[in-house]
Tab-separated table of C-alpha atoms in Angstrom:
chain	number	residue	atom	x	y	z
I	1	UNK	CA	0.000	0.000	0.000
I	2	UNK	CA	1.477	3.887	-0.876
I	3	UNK	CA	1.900	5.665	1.918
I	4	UNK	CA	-0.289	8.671	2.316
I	5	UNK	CA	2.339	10.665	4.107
I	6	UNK	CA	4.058	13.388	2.119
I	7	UNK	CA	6.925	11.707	0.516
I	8	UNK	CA	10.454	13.393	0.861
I	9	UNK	CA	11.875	14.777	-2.172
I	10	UNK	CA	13.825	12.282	-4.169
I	11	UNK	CA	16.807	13.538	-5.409
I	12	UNK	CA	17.927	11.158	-8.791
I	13	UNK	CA	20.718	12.673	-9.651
I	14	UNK	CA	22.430	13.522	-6.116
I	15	UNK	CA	21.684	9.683	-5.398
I	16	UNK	CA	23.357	8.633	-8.606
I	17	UNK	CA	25.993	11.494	-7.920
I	18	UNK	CA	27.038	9.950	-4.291
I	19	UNK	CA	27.145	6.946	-5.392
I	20	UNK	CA	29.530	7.469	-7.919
I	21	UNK	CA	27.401	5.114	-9.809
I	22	UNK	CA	27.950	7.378	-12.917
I	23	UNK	CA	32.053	7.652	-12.647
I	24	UNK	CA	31.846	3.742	-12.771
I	25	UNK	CA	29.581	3.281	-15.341
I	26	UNK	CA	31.381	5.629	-17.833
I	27	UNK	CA	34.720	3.796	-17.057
I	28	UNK	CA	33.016	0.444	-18.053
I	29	UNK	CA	31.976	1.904	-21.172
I	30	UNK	CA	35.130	3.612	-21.358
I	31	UNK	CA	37.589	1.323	-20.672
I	32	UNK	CA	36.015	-2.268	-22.529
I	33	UNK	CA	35.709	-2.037	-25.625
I	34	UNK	CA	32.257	-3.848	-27.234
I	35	UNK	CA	30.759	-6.257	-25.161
I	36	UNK	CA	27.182	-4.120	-25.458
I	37	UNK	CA	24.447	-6.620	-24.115
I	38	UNK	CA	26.670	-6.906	-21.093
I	39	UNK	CA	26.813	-3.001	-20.543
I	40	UNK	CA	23.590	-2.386	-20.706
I	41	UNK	CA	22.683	-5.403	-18.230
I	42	UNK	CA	24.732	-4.129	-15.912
I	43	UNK	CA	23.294	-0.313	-16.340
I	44	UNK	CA	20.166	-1.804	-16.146
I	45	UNK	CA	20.861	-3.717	-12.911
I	46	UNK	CA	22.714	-0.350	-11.066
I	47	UNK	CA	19.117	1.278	-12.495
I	48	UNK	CA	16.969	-1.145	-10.572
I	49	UNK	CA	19.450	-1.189	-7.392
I	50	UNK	CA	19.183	2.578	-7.506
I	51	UNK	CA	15.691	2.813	-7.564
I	52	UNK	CA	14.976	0.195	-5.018
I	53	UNK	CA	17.542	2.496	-2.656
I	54	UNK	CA	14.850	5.391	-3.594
I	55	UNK	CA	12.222	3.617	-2.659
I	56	UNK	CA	13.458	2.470	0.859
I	57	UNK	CA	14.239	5.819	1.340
I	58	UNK	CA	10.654	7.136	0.153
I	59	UNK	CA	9.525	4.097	3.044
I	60	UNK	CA	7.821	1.960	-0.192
I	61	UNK	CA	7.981	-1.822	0.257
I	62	UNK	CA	11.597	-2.602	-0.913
I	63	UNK	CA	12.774	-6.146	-0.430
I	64	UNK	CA	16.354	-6.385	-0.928
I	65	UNK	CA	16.940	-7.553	-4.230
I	66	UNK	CA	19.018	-10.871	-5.499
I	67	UNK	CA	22.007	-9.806	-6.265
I	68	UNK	CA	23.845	-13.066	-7.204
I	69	UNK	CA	25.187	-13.469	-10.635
I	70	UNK	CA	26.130	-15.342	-13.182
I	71	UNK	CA	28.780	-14.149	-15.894
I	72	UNK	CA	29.019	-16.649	-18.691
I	73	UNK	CA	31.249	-16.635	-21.459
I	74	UNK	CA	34.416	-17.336	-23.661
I	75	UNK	CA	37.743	-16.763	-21.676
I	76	UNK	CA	39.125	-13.598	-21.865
I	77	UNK	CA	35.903	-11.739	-22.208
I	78	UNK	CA	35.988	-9.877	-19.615
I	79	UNK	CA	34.219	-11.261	-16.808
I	80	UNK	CA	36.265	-10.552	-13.864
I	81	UNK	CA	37.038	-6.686	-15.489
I	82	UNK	CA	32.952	-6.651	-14.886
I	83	UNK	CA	33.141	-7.838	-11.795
I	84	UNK	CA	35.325	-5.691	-10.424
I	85	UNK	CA	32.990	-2.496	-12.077
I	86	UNK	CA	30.051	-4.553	-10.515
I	87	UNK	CA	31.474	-4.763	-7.027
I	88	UNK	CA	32.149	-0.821	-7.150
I	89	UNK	CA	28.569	-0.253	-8.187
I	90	UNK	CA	27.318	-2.436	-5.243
I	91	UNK	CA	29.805	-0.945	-2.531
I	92	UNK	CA	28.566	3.019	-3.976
I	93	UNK	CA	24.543	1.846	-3.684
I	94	UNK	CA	25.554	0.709	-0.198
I	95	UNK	CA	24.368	-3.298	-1.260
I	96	UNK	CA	27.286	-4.475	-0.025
I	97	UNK	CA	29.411	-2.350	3.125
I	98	UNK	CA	33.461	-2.730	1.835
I	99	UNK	CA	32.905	-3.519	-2.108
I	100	UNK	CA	36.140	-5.956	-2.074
I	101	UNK	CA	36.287	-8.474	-4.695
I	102	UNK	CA	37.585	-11.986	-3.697
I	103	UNK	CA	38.468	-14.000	-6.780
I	104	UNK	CA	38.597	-18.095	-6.129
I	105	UNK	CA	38.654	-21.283	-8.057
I	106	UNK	CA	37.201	-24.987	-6.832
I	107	UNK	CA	40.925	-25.299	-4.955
I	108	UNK	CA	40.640	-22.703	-2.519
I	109	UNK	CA	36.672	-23.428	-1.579
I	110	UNK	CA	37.461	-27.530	-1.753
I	111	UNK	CA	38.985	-29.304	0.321
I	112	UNK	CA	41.044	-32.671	0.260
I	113	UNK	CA	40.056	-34.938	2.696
I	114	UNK	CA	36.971	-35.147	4.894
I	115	UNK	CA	36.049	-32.364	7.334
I	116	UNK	CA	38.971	-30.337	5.188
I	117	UNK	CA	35.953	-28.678	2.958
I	118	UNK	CA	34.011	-26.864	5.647
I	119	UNK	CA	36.708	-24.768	7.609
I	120	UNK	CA	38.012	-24.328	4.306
I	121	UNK	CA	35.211	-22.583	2.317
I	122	UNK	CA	34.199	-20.790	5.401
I	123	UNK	CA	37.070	-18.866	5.790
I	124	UNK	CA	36.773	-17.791	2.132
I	125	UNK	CA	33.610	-16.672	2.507
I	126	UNK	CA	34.757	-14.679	5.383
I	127	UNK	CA	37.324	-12.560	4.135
I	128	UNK	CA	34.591	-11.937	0.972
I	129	UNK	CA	32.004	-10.793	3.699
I	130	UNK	CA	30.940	-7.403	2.792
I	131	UNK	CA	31.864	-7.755	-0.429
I	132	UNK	CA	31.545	-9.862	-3.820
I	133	UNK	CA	32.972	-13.377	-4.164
I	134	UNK	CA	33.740	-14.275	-7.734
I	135	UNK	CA	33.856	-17.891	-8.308
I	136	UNK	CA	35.745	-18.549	-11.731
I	137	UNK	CA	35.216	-21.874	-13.659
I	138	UNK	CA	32.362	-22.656	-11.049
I	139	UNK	CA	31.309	-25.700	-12.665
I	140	UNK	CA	34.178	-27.890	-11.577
I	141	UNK	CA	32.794	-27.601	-7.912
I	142	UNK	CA	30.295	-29.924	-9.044
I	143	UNK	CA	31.608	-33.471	-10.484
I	144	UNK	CA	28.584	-35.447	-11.185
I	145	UNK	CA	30.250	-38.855	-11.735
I	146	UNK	CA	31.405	-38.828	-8.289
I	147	UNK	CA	29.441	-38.547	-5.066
I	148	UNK	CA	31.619	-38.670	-2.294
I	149	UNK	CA	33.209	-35.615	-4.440
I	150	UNK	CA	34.002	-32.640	-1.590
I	151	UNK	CA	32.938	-30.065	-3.869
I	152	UNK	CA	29.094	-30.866	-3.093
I	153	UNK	CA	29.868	-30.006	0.213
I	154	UNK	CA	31.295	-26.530	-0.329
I	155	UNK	CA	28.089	-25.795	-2.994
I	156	UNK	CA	25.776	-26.546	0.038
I	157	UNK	CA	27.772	-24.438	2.665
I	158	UNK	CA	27.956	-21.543	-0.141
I	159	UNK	CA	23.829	-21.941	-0.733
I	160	UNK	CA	23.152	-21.894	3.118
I	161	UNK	CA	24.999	-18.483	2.800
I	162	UNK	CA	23.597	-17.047	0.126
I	163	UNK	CA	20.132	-17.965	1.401
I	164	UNK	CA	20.984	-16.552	5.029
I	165	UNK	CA	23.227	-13.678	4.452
I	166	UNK	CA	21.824	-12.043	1.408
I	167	UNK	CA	23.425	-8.689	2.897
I	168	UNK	CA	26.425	-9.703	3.672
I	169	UNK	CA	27.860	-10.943	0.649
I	170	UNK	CA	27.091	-10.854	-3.597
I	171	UNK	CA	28.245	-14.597	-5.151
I	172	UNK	CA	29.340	-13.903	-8.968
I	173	UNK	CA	29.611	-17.622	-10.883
I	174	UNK	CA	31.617	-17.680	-13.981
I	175	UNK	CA	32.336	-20.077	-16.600
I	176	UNK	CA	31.903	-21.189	-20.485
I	177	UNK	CA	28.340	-21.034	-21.125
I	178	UNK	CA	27.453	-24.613	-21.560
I	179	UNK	CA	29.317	-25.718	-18.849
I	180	UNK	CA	27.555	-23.359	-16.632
I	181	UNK	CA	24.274	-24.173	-18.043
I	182	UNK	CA	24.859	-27.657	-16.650
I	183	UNK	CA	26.120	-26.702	-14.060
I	184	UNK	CA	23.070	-24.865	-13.056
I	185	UNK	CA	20.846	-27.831	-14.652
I	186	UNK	CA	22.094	-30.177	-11.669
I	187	UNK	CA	22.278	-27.807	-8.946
I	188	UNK	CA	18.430	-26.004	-9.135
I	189	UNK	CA	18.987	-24.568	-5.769
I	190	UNK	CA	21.810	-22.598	-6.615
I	191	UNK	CA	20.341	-22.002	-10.262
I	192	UNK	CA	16.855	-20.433	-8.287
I	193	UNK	CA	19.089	-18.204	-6.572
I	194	UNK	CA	20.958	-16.918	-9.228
I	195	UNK	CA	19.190	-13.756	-10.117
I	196	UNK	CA	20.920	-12.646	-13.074
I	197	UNK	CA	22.182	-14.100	-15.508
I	198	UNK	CA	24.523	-12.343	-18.360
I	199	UNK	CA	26.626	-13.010	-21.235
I	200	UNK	CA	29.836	-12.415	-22.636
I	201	UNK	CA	29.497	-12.687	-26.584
I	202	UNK	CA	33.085	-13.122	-28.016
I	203	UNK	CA	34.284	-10.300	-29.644
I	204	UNK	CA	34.787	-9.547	-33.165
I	205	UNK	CA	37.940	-8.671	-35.047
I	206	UNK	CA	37.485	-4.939	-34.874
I	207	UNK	CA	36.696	-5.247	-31.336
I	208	UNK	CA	39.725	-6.626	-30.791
I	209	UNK	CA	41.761	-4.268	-32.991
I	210	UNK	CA	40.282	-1.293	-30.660
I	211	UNK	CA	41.368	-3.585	-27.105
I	212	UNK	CA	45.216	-4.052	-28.902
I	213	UNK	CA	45.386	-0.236	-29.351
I	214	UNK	CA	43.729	0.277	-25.872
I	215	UNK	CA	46.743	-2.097	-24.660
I	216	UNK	CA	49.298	-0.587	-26.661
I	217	UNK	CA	48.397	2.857	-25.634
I	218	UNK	CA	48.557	1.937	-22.152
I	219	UNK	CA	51.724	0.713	-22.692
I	220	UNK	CA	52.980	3.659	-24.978
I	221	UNK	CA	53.841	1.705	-27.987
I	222	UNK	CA	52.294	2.340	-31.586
I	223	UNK	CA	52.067	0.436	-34.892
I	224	UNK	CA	53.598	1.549	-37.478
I	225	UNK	CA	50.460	1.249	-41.028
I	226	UNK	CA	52.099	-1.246	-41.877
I	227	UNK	CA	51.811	-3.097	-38.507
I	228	UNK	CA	48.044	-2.129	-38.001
I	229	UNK	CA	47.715	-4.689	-41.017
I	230	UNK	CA	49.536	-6.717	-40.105
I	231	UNK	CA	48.074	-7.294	-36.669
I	232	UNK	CA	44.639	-7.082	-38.210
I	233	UNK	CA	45.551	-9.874	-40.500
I	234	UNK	CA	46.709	-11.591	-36.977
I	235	UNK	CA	43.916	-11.063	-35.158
I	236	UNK	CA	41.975	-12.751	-38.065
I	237	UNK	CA	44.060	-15.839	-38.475
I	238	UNK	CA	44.505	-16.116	-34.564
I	239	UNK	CA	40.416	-16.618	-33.851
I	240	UNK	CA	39.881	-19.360	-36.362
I	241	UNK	CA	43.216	-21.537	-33.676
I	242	UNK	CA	42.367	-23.691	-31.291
I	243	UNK	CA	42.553	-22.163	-27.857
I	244	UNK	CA	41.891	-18.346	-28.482
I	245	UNK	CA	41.057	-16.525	-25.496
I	246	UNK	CA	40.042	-13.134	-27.072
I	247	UNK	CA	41.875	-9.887	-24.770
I	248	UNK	CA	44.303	-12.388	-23.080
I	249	UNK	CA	45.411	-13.560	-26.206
I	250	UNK	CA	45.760	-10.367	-27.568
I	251	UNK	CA	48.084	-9.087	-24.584
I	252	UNK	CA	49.949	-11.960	-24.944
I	253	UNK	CA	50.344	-11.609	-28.839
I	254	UNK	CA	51.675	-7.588	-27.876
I	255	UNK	CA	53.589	-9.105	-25.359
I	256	UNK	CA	55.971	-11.283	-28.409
I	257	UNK	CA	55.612	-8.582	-30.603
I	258	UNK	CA	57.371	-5.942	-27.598
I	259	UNK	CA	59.801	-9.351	-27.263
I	260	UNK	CA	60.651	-9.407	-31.271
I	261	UNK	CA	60.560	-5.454	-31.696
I	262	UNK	CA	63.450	-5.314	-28.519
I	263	UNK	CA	65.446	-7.922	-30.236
I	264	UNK	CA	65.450	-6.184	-33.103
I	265	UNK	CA	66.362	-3.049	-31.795
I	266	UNK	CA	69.350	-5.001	-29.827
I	267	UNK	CA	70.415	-6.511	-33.062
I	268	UNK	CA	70.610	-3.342	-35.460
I	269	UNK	CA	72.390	-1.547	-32.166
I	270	UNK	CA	74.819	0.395	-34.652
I	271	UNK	CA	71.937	2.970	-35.516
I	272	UNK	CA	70.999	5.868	-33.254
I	273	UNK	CA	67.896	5.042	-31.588
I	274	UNK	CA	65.343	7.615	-31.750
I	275	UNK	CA	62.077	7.999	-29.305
I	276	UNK	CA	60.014	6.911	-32.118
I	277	UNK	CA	62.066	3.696	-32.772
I	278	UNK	CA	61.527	2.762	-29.075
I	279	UNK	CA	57.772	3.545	-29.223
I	280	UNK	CA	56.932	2.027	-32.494
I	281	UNK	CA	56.178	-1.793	-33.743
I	282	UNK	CA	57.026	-2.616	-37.133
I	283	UNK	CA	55.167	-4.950	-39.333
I	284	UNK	CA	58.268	-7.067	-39.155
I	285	UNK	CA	57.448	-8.090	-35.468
I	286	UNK	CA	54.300	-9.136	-36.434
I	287	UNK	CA	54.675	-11.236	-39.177
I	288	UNK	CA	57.194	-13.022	-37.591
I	289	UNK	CA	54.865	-14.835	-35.507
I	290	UNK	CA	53.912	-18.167	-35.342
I	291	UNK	CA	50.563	-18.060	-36.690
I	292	UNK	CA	51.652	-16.920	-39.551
I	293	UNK	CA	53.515	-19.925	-40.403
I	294	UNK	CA	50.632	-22.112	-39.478
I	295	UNK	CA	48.748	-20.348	-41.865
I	296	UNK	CA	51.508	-20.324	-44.691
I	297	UNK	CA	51.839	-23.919	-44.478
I	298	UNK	CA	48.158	-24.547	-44.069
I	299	UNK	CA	47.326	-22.619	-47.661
A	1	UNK	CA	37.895	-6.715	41.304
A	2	UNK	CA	37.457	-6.061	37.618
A	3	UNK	CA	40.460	-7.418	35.940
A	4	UNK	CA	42.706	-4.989	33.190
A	5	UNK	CA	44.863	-5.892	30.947
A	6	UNK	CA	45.735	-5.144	27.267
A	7	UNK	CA	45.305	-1.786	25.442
A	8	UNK	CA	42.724	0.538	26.626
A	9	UNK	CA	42.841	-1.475	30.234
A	10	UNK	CA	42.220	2.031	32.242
A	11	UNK	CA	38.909	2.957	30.135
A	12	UNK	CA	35.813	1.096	30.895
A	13	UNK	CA	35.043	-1.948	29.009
A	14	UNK	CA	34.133	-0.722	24.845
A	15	UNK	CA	30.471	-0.922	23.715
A	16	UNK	CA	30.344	-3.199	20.120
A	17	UNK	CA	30.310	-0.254	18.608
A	18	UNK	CA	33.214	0.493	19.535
A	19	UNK	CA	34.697	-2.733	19.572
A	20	UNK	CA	33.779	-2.994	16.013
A	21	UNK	CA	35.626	0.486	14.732
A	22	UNK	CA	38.924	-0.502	16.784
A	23	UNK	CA	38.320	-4.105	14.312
A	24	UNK	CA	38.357	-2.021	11.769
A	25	UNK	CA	40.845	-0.365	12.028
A	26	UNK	CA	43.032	-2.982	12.813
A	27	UNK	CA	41.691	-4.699	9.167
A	28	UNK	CA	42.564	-1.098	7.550
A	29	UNK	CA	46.212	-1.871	8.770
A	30	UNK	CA	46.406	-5.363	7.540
A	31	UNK	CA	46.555	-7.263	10.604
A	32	UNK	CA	45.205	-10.663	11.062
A	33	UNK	CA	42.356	-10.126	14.417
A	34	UNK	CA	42.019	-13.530	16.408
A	35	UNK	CA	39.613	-14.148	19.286
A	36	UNK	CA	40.999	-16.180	22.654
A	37	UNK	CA	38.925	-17.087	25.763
A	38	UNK	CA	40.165	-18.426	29.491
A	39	UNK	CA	38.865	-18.960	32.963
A	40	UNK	CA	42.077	-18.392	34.542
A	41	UNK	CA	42.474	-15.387	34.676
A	42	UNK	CA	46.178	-14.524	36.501
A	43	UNK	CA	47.900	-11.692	34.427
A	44	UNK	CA	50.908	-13.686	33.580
A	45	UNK	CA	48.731	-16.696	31.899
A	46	UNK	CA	49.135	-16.231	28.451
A	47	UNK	CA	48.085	-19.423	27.163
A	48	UNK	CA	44.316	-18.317	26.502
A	49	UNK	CA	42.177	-20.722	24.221
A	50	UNK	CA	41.768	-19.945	20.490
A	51	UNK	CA	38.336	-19.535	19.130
A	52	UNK	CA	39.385	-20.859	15.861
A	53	UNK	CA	41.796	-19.930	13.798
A	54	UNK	CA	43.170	-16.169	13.590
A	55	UNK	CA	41.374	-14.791	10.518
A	56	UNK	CA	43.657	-13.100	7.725
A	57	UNK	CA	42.648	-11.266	4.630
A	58	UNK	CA	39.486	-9.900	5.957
A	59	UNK	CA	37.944	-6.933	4.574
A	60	UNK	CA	34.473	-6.757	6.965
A	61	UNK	CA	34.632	-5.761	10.309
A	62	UNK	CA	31.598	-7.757	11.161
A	63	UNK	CA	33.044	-11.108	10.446
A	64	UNK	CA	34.842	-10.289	13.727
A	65	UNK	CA	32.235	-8.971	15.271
A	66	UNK	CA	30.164	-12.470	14.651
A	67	UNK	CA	32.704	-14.281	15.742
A	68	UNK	CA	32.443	-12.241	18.829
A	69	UNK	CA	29.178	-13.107	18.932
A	70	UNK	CA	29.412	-16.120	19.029
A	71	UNK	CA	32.775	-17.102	21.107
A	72	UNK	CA	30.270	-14.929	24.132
A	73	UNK	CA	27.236	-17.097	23.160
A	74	UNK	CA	29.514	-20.494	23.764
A	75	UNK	CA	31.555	-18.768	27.075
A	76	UNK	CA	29.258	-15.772	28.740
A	77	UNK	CA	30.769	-16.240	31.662
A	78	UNK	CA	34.422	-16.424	30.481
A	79	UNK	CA	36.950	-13.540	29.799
A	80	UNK	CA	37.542	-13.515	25.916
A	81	UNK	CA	40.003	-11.141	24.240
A	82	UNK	CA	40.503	-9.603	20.541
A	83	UNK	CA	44.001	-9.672	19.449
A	84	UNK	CA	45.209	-8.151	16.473
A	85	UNK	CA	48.853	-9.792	15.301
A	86	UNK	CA	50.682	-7.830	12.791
A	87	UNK	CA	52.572	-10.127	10.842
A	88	UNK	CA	54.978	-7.426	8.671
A	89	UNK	CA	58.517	-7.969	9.160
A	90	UNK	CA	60.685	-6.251	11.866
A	91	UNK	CA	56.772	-6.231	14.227
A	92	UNK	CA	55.515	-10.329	14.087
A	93	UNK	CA	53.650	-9.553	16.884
A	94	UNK	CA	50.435	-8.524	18.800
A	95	UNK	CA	49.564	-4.727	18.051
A	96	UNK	CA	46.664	-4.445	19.904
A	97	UNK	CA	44.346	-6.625	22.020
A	98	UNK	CA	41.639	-6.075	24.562
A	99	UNK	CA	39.610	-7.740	26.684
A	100	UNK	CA	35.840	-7.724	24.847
A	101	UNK	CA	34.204	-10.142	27.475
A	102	UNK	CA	34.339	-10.888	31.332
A	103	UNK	CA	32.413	-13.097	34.055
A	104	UNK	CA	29.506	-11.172	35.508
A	105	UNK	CA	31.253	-11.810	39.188
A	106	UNK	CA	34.931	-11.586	39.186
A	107	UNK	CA	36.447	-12.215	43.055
A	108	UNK	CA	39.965	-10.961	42.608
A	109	UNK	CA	42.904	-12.092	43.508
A	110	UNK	CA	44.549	-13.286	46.688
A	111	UNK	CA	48.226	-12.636	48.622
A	112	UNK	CA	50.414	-16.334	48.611
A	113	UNK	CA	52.742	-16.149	51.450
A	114	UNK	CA	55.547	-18.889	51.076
A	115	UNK	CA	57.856	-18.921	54.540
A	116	UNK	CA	61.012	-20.451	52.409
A	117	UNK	CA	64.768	-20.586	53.822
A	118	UNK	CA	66.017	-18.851	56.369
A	119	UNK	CA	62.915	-16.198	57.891
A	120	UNK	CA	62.587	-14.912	54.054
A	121	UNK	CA	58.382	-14.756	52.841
A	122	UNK	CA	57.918	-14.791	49.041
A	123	UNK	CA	54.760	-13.411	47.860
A	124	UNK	CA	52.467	-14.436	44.647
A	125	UNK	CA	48.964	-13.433	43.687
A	126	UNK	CA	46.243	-16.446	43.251
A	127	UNK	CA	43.193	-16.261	41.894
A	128	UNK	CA	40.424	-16.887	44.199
A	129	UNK	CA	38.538	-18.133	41.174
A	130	UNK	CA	41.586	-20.612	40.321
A	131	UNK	CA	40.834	-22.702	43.168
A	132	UNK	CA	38.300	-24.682	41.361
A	133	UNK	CA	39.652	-26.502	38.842
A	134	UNK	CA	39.428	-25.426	35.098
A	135	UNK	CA	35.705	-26.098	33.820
A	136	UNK	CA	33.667	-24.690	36.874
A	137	UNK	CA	35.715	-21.500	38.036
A	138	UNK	CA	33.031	-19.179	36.748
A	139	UNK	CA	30.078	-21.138	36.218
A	140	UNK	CA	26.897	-19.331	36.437
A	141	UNK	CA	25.790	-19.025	40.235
């Protein structure tokens, strides 16, 4: 039922100002390049947190929403990067009180031998109290071929806590999206719990053109024309390989090209070195990767 | 007589309010907080029981503060204490520590007289409480 009262004056924008909600949100969009269904989930989720924040404060019925996650997706999408944006966006709405995120696998919530599980996977969900715990490659806490598995154990001590201490703590899951579809499939009390659901669509070769040169100007390196092609041409060959992890593979792919472009630089040491020079990677470093010669050989 | 001992020993004993900011900011300066109870309660016993382990990497202040909770629920009428160790090298040891929890009565402490050689007297404090043996010294009455 409304209240009849006089409401007090809701302020959007000082709420959204104070909570630096804003600030975060433009970095997001800012700093990751594509990844548009996930931006405007999360907008959309900071939108409802905010309002259900106005509406405690206006004294309307405002449960506190489910805030548990899941962030499916390819590796090197971009997931814990969201996280991290995610956990600032709960800390500023006041969801959760010190905004830290605590970033675990299966071996530091699972145990080895019996009675090892409990103490174990309660003292990581202590030091993520008050904040969000992001559990990468969830799936592998569950092993359905074998019961006396501990990792059953930890999923039931993490439910009973995000059940019970909805305030205290935000659970983020994360893994490919099949996986974590059966994942979810076999555990429907954690799956009924999970309020949100988004994710990461690979990205395409542009997109990951405009994350290199994100890198590279981080970095303060450029590519020469000649290198922009080249990399391009790179990037293209690299996505159809076995194993491609999108950004990661990228940094590591600028990584051997910084590797090849000092060696050369060593090598042709008779020549002045300008600022440029240092700053600048040449198609040469490039093309002299490996996945070039796969492809050479390949055609 | 109300025992002292630890930092802030000459205030009265902290609200959880307080408690709770002194937690954090003991967390704010990276020390691992651990919780220890004991019914003996002679100022030079410093084997005190651990209630669990000490707890590093914490961020939340009311972690501790449930533990807390809970260590009083378990021992009301016991004296517990927070300790806060600080584990960075050239310190590796206790920065801080209070007592957050004491018996409702406390009887004090008595004067030992020991006639030893010769007409010497050597003096010690006892416990009146430590003359019941560990389990029962400050069981509700």
């Amino acid at each position: 039922m409304l209240a009849t009262h006089e409401l007090p004056t809701l302020n959007l924008k000082a709420v959204y100002r104070d909570a630096k909600i804003g600030e975060v949100l433009d970095a997001l969009e800012r700093d990751l390049i594509g990844l548009a269904p996930v931006k405007r989930r999360v907008r959309e989720i900071a939108s409802l947190l905010l309002i259900e924040k106005l509406r405690r404060s206006a004294g309307l019925n405002a449960d506190p929403p489910a805030l548990h996650m899941s962030f499916t997706g390819n590796p090197g999408t971009g997931k814990t990067t969201v996280a991290l944006r995610m956990a600032a966006i709960l800390h500023g709405l006041g969801y959760v009180r010190r905004g830290q995120l605590v970033s675990v696998t299966r071996d530091d919530l699972v145990g080895q031998y019996i009675g090892h599980t409990a103490p174990k996977t309660k003292e990581v969900l202590k030091r993520a109290m008050g904040g969000v715990l992001f559990i990468d490659e969830a799936y592998y806490l569950y092993r359905p071929g074998n019961e006396r598995d501990y990792g059953q154990e930890a999923i039931e001590i993490l439910l009973q806590v995000m059940e019970n201490q909805r305030d205290d703590l935000v659970v983020i899951f994360a893994g490919y999206k099949d996986r974590m579809d059966s994942f979810f499939g076999s555990n429907p009390g954690m799956a009924s719990r999970v309020a949100h659901h988004i994710d990461f669509p690979d990205y395409d070769v542009d997109e990951l053109f405009a994350i290199a040169e994100l890198m590279l100007a981080r970095m303060q390196y450029d590519l020469s024309e000649a290198a922009a092609a080249a990399f391009r041409d790179y990037i293209a060959l690299r996505r159809r390989q076995p194993h491609f992890a999108n950004a990661r593979s990228i940094r590591n792919a600028l990584d051997r090209a910084r590797l090849r472009q000092a060696a050369r630089l060593v090598e042709r040491s008779d020549t002045v070195l300008t600022r440029a020079a240092l700053c600048t990677i040449e198609a040469e470093d490039i093309r002299a990767s490996r996945v070039f010669q796969a492809a050479g050989e390949a055609s | 007589m109300r025992l002292t001992q630890g930092t802030f020993s000459f205030l009265p004993d902290l609200t959880d309010a307080q408690i709770a900011v002194q937690v954090e900011y003991c967390l704010g300066k990276g020390w691992a907080v651990s919780i220890e109870f004991t019914d003996d309660p002679h100022p030079r016993n410093t084997y005190w029981d651990m209630w669990g382990m000490p707890m590093f990497d914490l961020a939340d202040p009311a972690v501790v503060m449930d533990e807390i909770r809970r260590c009083r629920e378990a021992h009301p009428q016991l004296y517990i204490k927070m300790n806060a160790f600080d584990s960075s090298h050239g310190w590796e040891a206790l920065r801080l520590s209070f007592i957050v929890n004491r018996p409702a009565v406390e009887p004090g402490f008595g004067l030992v007289r020991e006639e030893s050689r010769g007409r010497n007297i050597r003096y010690t404090t006892r416990s009146y409480a430590a003359n019941k043996p560990a389990g029962e010294r400050y069981s509700a009455t």
